[in-house]
PDB file of C-alpha atoms in Angstrom:
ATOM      1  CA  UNK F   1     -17.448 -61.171-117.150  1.00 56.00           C
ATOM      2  CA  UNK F   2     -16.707 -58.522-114.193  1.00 57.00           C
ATOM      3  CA  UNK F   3     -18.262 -60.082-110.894  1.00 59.00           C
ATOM      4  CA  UNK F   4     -20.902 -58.077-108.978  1.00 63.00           C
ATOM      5  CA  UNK F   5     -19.773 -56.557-106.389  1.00 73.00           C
ATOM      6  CA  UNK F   6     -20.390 -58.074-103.077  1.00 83.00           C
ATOM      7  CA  UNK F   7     -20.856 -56.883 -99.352  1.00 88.00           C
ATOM      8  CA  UNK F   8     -19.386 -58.874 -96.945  1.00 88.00           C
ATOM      9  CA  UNK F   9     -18.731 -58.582 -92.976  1.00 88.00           C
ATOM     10  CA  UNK F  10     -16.059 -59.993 -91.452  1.00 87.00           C
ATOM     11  CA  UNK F  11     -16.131 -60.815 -87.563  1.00 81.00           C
ATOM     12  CA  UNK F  12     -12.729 -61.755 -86.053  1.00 80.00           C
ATOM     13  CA  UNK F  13     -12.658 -62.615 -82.245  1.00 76.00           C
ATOM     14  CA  UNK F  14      -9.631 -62.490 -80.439  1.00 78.00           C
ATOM     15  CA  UNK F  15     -10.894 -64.398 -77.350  1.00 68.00           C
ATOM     16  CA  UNK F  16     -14.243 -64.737 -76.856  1.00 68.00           C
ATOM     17  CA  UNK F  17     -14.790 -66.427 -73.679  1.00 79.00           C
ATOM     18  CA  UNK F  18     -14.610 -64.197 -70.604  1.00 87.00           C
ATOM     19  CA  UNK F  19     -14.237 -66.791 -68.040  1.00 91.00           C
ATOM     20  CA  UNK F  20     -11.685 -69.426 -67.529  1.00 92.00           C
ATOM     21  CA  UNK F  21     -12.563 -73.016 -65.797  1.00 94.00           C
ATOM     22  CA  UNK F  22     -10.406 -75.203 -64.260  1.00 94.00           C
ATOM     23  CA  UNK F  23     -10.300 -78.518 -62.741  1.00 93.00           C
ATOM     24  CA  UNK F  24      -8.177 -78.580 -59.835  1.00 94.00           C
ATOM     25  CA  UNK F  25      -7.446 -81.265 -56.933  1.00 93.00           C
ATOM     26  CA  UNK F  26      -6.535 -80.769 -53.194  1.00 93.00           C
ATOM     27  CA  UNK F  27      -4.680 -83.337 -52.089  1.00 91.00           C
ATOM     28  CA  UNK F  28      -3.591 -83.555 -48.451  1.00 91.00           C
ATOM     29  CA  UNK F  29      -0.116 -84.916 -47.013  1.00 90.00           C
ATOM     30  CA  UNK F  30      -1.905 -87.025 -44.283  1.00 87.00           C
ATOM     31  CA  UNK F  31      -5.369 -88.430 -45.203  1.00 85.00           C
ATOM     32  CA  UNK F  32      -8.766 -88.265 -43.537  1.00 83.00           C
ATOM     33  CA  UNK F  33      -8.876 -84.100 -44.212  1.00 85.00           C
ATOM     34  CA  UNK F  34     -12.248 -83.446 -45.145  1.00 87.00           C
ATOM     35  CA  UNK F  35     -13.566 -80.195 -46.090  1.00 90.00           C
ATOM     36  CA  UNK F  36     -16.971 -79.080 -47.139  1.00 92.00           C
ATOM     37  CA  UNK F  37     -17.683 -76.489 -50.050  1.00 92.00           C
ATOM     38  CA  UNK F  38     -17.983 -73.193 -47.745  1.00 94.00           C
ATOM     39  CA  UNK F  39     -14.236 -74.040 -46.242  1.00 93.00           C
ATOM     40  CA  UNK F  40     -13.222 -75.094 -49.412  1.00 94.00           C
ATOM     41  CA  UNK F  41     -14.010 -71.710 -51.210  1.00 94.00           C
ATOM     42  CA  UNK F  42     -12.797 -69.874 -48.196  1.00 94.00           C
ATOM     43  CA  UNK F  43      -8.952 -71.699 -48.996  1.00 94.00           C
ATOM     44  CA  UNK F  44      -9.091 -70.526 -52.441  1.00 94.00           C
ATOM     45  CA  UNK F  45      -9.751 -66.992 -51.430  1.00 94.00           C
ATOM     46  CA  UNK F  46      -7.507 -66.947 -48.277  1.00 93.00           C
ATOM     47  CA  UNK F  47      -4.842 -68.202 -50.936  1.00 93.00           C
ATOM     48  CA  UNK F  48      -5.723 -65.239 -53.181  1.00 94.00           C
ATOM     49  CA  UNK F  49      -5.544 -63.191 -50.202  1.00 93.00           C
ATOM     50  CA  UNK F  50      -2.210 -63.908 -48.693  1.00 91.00           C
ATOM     51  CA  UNK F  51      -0.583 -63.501 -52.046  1.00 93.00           C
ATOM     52  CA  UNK F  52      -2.687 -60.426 -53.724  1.00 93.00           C
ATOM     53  CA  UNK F  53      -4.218 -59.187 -51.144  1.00 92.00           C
ATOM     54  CA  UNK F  54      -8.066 -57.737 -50.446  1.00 92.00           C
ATOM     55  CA  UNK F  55      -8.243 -56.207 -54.028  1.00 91.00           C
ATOM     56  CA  UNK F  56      -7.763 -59.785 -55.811  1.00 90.00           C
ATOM     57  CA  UNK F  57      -9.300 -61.647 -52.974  1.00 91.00           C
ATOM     58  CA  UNK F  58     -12.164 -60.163 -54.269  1.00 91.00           C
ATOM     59  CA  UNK F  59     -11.907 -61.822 -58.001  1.00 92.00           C
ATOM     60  CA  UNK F  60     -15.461 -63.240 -59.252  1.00 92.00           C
ATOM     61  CA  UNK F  61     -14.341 -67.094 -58.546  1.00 93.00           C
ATOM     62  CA  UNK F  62     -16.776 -69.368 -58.795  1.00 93.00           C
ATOM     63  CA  UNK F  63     -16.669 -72.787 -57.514  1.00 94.00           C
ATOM     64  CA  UNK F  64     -19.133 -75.029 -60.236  1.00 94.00           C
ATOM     65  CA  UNK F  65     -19.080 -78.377 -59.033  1.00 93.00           C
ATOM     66  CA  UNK F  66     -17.373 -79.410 -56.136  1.00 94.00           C
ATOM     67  CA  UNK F  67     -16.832 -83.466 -54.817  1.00 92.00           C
ATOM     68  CA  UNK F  68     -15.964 -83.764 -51.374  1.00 90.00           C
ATOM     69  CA  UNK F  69     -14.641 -87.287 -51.529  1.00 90.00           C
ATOM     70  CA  UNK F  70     -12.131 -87.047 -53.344  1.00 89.00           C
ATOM     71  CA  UNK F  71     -11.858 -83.118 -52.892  1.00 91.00           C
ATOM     72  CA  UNK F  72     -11.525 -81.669 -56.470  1.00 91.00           C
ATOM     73  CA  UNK F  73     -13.692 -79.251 -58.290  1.00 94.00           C
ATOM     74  CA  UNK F  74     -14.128 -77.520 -60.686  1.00 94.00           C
ATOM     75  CA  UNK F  75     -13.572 -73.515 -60.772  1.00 94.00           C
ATOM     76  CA  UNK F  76     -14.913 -70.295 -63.195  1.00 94.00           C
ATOM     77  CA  UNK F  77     -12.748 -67.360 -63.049  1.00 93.00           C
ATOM     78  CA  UNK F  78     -12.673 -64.070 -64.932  1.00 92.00           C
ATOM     79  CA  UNK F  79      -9.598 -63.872 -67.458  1.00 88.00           C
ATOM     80  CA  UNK F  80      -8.067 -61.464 -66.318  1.00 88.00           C
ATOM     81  CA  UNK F  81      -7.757 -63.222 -62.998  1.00 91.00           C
ATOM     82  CA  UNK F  82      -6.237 -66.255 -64.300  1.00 93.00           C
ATOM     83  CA  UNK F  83      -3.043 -66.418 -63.931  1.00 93.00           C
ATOM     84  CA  UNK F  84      -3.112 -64.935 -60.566  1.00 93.00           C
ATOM     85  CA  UNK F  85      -5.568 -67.364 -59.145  1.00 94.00           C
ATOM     86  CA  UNK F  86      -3.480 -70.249 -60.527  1.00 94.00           C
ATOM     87  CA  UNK F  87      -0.236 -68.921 -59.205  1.00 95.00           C
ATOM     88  CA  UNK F  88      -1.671 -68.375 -55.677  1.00 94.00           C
ATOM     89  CA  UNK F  89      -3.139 -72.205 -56.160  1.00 94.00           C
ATOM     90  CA  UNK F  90       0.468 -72.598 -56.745  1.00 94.00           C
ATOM     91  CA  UNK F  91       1.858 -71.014 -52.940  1.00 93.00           C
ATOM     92  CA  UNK F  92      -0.549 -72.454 -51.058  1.00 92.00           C
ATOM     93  CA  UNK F  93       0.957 -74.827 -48.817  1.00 88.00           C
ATOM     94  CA  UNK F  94      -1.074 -75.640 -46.074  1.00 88.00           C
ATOM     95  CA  UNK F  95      -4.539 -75.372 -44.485  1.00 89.00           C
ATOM     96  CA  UNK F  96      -5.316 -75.188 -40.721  1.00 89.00           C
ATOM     97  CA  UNK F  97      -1.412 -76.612 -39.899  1.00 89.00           C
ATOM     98  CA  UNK F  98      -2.094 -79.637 -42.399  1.00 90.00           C
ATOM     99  CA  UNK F  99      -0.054 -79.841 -45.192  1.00 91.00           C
ATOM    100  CA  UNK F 100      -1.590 -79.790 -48.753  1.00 91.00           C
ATOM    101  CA  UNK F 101      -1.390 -79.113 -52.064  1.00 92.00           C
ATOM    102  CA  UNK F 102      -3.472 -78.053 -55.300  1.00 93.00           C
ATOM    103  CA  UNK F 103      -3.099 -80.030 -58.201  1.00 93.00           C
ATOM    104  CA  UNK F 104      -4.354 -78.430 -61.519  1.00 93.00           C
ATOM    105  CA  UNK F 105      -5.715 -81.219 -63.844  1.00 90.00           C
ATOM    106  CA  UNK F 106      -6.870 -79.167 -66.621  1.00 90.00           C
ATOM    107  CA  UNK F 107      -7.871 -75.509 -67.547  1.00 92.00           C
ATOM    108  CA  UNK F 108      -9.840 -74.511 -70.576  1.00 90.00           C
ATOM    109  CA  UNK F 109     -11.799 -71.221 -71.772  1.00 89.00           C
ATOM    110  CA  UNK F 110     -14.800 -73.364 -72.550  1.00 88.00           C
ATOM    111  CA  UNK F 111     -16.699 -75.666 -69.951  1.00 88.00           C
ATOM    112  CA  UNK F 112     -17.161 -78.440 -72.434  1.00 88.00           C
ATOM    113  CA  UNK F 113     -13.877 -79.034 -73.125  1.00 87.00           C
ATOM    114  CA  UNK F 114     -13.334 -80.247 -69.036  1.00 87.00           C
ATOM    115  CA  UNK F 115     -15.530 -83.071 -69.518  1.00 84.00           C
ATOM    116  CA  UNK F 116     -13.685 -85.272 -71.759  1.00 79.00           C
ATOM    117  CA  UNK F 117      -9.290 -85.648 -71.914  1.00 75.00           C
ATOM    118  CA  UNK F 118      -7.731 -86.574 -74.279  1.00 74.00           C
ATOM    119  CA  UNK F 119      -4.741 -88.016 -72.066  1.00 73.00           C
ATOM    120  CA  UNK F 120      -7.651 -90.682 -70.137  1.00 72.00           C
ATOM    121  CA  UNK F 121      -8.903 -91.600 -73.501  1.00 73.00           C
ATOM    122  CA  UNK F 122      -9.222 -95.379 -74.080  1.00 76.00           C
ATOM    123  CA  UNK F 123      -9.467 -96.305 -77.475  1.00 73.00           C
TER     124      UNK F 123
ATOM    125  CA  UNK O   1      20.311 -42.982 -65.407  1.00 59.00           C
ATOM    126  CA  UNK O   2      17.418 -44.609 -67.788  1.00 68.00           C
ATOM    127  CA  UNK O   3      17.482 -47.620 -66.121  1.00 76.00           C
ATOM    128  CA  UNK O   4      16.128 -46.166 -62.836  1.00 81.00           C
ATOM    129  CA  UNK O   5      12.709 -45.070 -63.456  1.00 87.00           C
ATOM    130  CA  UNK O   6      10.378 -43.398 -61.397  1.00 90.00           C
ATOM    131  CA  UNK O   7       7.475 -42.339 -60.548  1.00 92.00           C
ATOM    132  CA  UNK O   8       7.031 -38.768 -57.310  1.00 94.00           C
ATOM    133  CA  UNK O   9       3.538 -39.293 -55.823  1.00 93.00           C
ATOM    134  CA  UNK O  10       2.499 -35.241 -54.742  1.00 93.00           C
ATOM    135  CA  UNK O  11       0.035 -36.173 -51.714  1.00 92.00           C
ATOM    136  CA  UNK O  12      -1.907 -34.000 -49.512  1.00 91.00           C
ATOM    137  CA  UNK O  13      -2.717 -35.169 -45.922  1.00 90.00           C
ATOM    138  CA  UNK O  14      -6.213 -33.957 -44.972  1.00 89.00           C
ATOM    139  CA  UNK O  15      -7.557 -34.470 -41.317  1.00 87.00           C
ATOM    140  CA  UNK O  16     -10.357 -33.068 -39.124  1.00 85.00           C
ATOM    141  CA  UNK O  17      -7.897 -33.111 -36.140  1.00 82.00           C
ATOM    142  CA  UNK O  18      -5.083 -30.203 -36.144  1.00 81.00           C
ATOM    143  CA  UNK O  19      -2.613 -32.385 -34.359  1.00 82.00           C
ATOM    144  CA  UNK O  20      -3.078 -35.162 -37.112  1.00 81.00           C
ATOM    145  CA  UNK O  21      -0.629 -33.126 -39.554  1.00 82.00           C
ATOM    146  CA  UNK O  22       2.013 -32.330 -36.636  1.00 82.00           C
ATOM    147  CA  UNK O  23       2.460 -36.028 -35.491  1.00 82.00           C
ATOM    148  CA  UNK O  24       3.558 -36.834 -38.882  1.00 84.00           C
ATOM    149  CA  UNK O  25       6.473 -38.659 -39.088  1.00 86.00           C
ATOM    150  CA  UNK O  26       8.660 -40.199 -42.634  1.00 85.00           C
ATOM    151  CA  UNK O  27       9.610 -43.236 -40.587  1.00 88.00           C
ATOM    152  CA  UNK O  28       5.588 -43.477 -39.879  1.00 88.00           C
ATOM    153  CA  UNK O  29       4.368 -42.587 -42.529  1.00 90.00           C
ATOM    154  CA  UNK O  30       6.657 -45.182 -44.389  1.00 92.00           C
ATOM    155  CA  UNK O  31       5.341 -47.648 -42.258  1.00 92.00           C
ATOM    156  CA  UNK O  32       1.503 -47.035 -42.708  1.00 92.00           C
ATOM    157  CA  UNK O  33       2.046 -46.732 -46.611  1.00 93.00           C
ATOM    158  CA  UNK O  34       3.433 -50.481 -46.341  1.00 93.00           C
ATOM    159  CA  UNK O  35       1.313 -52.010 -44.222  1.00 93.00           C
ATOM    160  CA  UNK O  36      -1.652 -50.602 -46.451  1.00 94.00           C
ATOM    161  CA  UNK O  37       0.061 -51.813 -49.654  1.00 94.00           C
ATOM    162  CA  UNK O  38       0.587 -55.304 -47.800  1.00 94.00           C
ATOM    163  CA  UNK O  39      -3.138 -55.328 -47.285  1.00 93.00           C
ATOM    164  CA  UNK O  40      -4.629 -54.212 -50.028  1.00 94.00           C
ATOM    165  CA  UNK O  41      -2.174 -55.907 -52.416  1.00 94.00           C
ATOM    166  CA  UNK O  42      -0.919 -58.599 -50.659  1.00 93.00           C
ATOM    167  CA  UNK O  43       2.666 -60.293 -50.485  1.00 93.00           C
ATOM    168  CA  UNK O  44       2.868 -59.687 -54.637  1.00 93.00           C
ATOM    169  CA  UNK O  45       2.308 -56.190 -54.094  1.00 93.00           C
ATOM    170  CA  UNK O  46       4.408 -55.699 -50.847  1.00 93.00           C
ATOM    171  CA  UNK O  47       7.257 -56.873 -52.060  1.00 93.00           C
ATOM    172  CA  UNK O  48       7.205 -55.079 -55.440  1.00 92.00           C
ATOM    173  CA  UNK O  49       6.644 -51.594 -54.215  1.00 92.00           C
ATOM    174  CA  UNK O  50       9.165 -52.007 -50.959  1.00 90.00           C
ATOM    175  CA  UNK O  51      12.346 -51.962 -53.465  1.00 88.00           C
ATOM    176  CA  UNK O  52      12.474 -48.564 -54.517  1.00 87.00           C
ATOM    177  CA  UNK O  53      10.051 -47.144 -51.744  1.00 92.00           C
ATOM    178  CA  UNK O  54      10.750 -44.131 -49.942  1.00 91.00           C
ATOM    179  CA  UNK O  55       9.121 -40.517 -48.577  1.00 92.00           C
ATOM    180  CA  UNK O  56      11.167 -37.946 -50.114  1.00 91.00           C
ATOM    181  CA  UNK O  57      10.096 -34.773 -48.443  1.00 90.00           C
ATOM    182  CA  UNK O  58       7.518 -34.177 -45.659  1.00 90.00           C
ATOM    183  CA  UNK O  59       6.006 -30.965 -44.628  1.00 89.00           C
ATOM    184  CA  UNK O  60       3.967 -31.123 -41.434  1.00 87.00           C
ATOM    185  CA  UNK O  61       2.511 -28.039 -41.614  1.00 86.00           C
ATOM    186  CA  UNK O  62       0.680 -28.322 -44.787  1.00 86.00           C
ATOM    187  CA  UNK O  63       0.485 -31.773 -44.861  1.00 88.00           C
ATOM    188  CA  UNK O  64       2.410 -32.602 -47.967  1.00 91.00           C
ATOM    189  CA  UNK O  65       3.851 -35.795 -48.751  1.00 92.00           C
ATOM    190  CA  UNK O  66       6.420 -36.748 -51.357  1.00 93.00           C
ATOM    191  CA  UNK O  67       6.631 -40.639 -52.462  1.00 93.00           C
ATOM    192  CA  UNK O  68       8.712 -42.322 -54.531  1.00 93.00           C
ATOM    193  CA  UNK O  69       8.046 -45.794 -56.033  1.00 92.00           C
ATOM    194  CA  UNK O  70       9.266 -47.829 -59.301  1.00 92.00           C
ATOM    195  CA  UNK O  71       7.601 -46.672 -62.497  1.00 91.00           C
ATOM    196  CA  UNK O  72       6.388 -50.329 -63.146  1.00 91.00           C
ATOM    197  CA  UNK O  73       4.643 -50.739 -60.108  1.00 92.00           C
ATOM    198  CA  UNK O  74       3.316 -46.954 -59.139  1.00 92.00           C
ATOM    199  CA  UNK O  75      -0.137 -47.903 -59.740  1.00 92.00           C
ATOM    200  CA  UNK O  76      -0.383 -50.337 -56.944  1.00 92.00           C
ATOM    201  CA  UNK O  77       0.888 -47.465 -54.742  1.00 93.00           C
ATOM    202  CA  UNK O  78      -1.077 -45.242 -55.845  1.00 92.00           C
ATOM    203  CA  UNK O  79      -4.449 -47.230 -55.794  1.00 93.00           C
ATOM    204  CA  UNK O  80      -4.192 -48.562 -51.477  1.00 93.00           C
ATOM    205  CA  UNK O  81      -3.338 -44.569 -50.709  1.00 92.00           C
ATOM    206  CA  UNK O  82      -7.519 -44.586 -50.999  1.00 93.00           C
ATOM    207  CA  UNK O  83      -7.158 -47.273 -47.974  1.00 93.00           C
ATOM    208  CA  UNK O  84      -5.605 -45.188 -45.813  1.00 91.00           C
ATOM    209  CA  UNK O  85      -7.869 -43.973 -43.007  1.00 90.00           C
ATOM    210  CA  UNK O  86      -5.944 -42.924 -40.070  1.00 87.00           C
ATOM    211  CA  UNK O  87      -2.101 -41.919 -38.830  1.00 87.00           C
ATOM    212  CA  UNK O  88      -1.243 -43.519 -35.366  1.00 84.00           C
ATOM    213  CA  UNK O  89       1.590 -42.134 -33.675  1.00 81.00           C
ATOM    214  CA  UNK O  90       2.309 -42.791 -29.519  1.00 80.00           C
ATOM    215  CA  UNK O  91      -0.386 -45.111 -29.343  1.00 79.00           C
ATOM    216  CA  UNK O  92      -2.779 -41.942 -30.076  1.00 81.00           C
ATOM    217  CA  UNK O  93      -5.243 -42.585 -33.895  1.00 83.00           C
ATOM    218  CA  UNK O  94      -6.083 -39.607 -36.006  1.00 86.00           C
ATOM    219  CA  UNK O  95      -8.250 -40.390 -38.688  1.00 88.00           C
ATOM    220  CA  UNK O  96      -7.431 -38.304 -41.784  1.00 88.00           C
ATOM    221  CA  UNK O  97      -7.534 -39.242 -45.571  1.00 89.00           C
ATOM    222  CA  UNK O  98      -4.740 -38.765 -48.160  1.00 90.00           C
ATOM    223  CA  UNK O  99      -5.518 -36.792 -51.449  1.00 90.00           C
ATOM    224  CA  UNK O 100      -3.331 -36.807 -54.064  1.00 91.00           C
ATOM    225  CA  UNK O 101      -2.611 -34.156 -56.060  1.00 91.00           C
ATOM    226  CA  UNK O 102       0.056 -34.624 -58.665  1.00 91.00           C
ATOM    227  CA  UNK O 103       2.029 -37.897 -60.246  1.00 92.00           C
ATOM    228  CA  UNK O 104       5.845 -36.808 -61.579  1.00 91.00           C
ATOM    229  CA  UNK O 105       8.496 -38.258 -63.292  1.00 91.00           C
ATOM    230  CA  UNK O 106      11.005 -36.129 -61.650  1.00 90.00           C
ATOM    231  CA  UNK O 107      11.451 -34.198 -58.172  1.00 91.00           C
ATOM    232  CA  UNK O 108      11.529 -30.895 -60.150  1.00 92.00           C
ATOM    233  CA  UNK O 109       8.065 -31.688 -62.252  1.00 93.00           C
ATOM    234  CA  UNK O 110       6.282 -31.771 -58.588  1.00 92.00           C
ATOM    235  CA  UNK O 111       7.775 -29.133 -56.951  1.00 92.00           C
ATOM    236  CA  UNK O 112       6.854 -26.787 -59.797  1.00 93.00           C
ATOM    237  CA  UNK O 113       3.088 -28.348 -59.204  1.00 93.00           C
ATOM    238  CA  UNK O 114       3.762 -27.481 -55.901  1.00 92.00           C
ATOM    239  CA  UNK O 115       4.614 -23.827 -56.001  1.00 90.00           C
ATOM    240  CA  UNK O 116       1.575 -23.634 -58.486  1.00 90.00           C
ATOM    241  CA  UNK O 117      -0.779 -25.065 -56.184  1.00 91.00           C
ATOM    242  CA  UNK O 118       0.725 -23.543 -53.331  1.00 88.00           C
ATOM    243  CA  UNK O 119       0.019 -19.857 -54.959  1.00 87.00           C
ATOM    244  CA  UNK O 120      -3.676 -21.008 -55.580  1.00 88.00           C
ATOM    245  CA  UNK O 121      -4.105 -22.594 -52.112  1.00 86.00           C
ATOM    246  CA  UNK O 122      -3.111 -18.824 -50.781  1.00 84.00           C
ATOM    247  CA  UNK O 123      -5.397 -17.163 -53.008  1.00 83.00           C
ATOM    248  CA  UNK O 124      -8.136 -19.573 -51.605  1.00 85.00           C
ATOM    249  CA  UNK O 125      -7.627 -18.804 -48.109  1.00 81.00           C
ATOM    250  CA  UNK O 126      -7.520 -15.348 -48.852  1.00 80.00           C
ATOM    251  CA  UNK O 127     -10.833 -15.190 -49.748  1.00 81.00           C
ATOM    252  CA  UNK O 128     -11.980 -17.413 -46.881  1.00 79.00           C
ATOM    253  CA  UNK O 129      -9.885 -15.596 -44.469  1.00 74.00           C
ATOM    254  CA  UNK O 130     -12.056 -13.893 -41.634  1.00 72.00           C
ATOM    255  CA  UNK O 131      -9.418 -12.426 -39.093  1.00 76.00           C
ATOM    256  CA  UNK O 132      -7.850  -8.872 -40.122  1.00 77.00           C
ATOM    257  CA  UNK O 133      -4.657  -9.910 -38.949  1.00 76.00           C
ATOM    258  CA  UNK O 134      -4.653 -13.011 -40.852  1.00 76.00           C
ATOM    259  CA  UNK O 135      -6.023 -11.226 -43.899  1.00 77.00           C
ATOM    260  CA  UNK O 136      -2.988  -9.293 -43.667  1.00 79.00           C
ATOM    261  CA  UNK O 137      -0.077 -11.534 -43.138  1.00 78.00           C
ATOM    262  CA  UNK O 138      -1.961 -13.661 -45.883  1.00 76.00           C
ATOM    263  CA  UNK O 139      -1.872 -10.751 -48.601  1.00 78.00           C
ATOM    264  CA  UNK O 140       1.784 -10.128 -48.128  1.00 79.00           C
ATOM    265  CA  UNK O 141       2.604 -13.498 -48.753  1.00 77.00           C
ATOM    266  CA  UNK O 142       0.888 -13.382 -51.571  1.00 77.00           C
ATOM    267  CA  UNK O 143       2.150  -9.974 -53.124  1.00 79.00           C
ATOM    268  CA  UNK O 144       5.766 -12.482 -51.775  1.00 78.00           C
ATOM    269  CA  UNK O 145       5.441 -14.649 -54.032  1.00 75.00           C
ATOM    270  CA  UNK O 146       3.782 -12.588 -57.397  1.00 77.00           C
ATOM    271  CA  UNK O 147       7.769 -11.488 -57.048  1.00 75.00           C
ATOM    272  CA  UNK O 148       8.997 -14.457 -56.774  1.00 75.00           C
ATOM    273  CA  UNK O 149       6.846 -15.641 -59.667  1.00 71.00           C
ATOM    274  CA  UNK O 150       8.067 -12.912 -61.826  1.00 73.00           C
ATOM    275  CA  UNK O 151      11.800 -13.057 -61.040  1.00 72.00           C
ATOM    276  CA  UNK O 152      11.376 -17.096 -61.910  1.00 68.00           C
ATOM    277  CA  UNK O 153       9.626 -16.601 -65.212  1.00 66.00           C
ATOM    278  CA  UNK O 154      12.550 -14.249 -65.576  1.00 65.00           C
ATOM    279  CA  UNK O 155      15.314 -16.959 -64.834  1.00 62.00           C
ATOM    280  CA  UNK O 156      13.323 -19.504 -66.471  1.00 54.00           C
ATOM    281  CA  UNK O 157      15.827 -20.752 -68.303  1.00 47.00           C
ATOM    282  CA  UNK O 158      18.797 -21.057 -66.032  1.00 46.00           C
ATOM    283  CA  UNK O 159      18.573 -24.069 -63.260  1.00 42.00           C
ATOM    284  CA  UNK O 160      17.027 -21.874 -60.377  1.00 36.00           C
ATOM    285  CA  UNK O 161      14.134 -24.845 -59.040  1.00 36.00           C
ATOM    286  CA  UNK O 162      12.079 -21.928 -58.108  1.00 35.00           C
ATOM    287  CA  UNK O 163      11.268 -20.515 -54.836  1.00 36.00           C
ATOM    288  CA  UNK O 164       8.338 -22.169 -52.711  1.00 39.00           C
ATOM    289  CA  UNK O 165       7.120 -19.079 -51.194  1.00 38.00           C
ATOM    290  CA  UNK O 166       6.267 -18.924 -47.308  1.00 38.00           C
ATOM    291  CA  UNK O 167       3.249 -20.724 -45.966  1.00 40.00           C
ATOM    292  CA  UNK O 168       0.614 -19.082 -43.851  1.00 37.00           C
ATOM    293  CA  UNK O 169       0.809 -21.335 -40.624  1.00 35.00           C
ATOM    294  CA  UNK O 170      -3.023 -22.535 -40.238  1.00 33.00           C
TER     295      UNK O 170
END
């Protein structure tokens, strides 16, 4: 018996998330830096700055949660601007004469997928 | 040579100020087309245009300006040229704006925009002309270069490069 003939719609998405998050870390060469989320967000786009200049300085970057004990947060960019902020997280070297550096725990296209790791799991 | 790819940036220089256009300078305006790609691109964008960077040909009495930049990287050039508001030269700051007019491959693909644009620009100021003398001098460059037009169409095919006819000094 012939089947009926059937409509069907198929949806493919390439990449549906248009923003990136990351969780990222400052750590500082000498301890007792502090920094409060206003300076902090001024580094990240002083970073994008030096290395992009005023057009990519100007990147949507978003900074969601932010702890200032033990300085990491966690950041929302645009796609696009991805890889640029992460390689100017990458050349930054030091903030007001103190060295420093960015570690970048974990980046994801989907928010969710920052709050657990598979690598700190404990079974 | 394929491997050596390039893009000929056709800009105008357009200022208020008369002197503006006669204090330009290659070595200046080299400079002031780096530092704006520096700024507006940052250290990525310096350092990617600076390699094959260079003003080809500079006419201060129109105010045309010939760049050349790598084929990869022409469109950071070409978008800080908005950024560029003034021309300093001797401590003295014009502020002018550059317009451009035509993106090439080749030297020869802009300087035939150039004689086009050149013959149009003349027709312009013909109309807009209000001095007799001026009127005059203007029409027989123009009636110049309708020769020269027709005695390149004729030689089209043999490597002439055309004639830029005579400008009428402003």
């Amino acid at each position: 018996m012939p089947a009926s003939a059937t409509t069907y719609e198929r949806i493919v998405y390439k990449n549906p998330s248009e923003h990136h998050y990351m969780k990222v870390c400052l750590e500082f060469q000498d301890p007792g830096v502090g920094l409060n989320a206003a300076q902090f967000k001024q580094l990240l786009i002083s970073a994008l700055k030096d290395l992009f200049g005023e057009v990519d300085a100007a990147l949507p970057l978003d900074i969601l949660t932010y702890e200032e004990k033990t300085l990491s947060a966690i950041l929302r960019i645009c796609s696009s601007g991805l890889v640029k902020l992460w390689s100017s997280l990458t050349l930054l070297g030091s903030y007001k004469g103190k060295k420093c550096a960015f570690r970048v725990i974990q980046v994801s296209p989907f928010l969710l997928a920052l709050s657990g790791n598979s690598r700190e799991l404990v079974l | 040579l394929l491997f050596c790819l390039r893009r000929y940036l056709l800009c105008e220089v357009v200022s208020d100020d008369p002197r503006c256009r006669l204090s330009l300078e290659d070595r200046v305006l080299s400079g002031l087309v780096r530092d704006t790609i520096a700024r507006v691109h940052g250290t990525f964008g310096a350092a990617s245009t600076s390699i094959g960077f260079a003003v080809r040909y500079l006419n201060a009495y129109t105010g045309i300006v010939l760049l050349r930049c790598r084929k990869e990287f022409y469109q950071l050039v070409c978008s800080a040229l908005p950024f560029i508001t003034y021309l300093e030269n001797k401590g003295h700051r014009y502020p002018c704006f550059l317009n451009t007019l035509h993106v090439g491959g080749t030297i020869r693909t802009c300087q035939k925009f150039l004689i086009h644009y050149n013959r149009r620009q003349l027709l312009m100021l013909l109309q807009n002309c209000t001095d007799e003398g001026e009127r005059e001098a203007i029409q027989k460059s123009v009636t110049r270069s309708c020769l020269l037009e027709e005695r390149s169409d004729e030689e089209e095919l043999s490597d002439s490069g055309g004639e830029e006819p005579s400008e009428a000094v402003e």
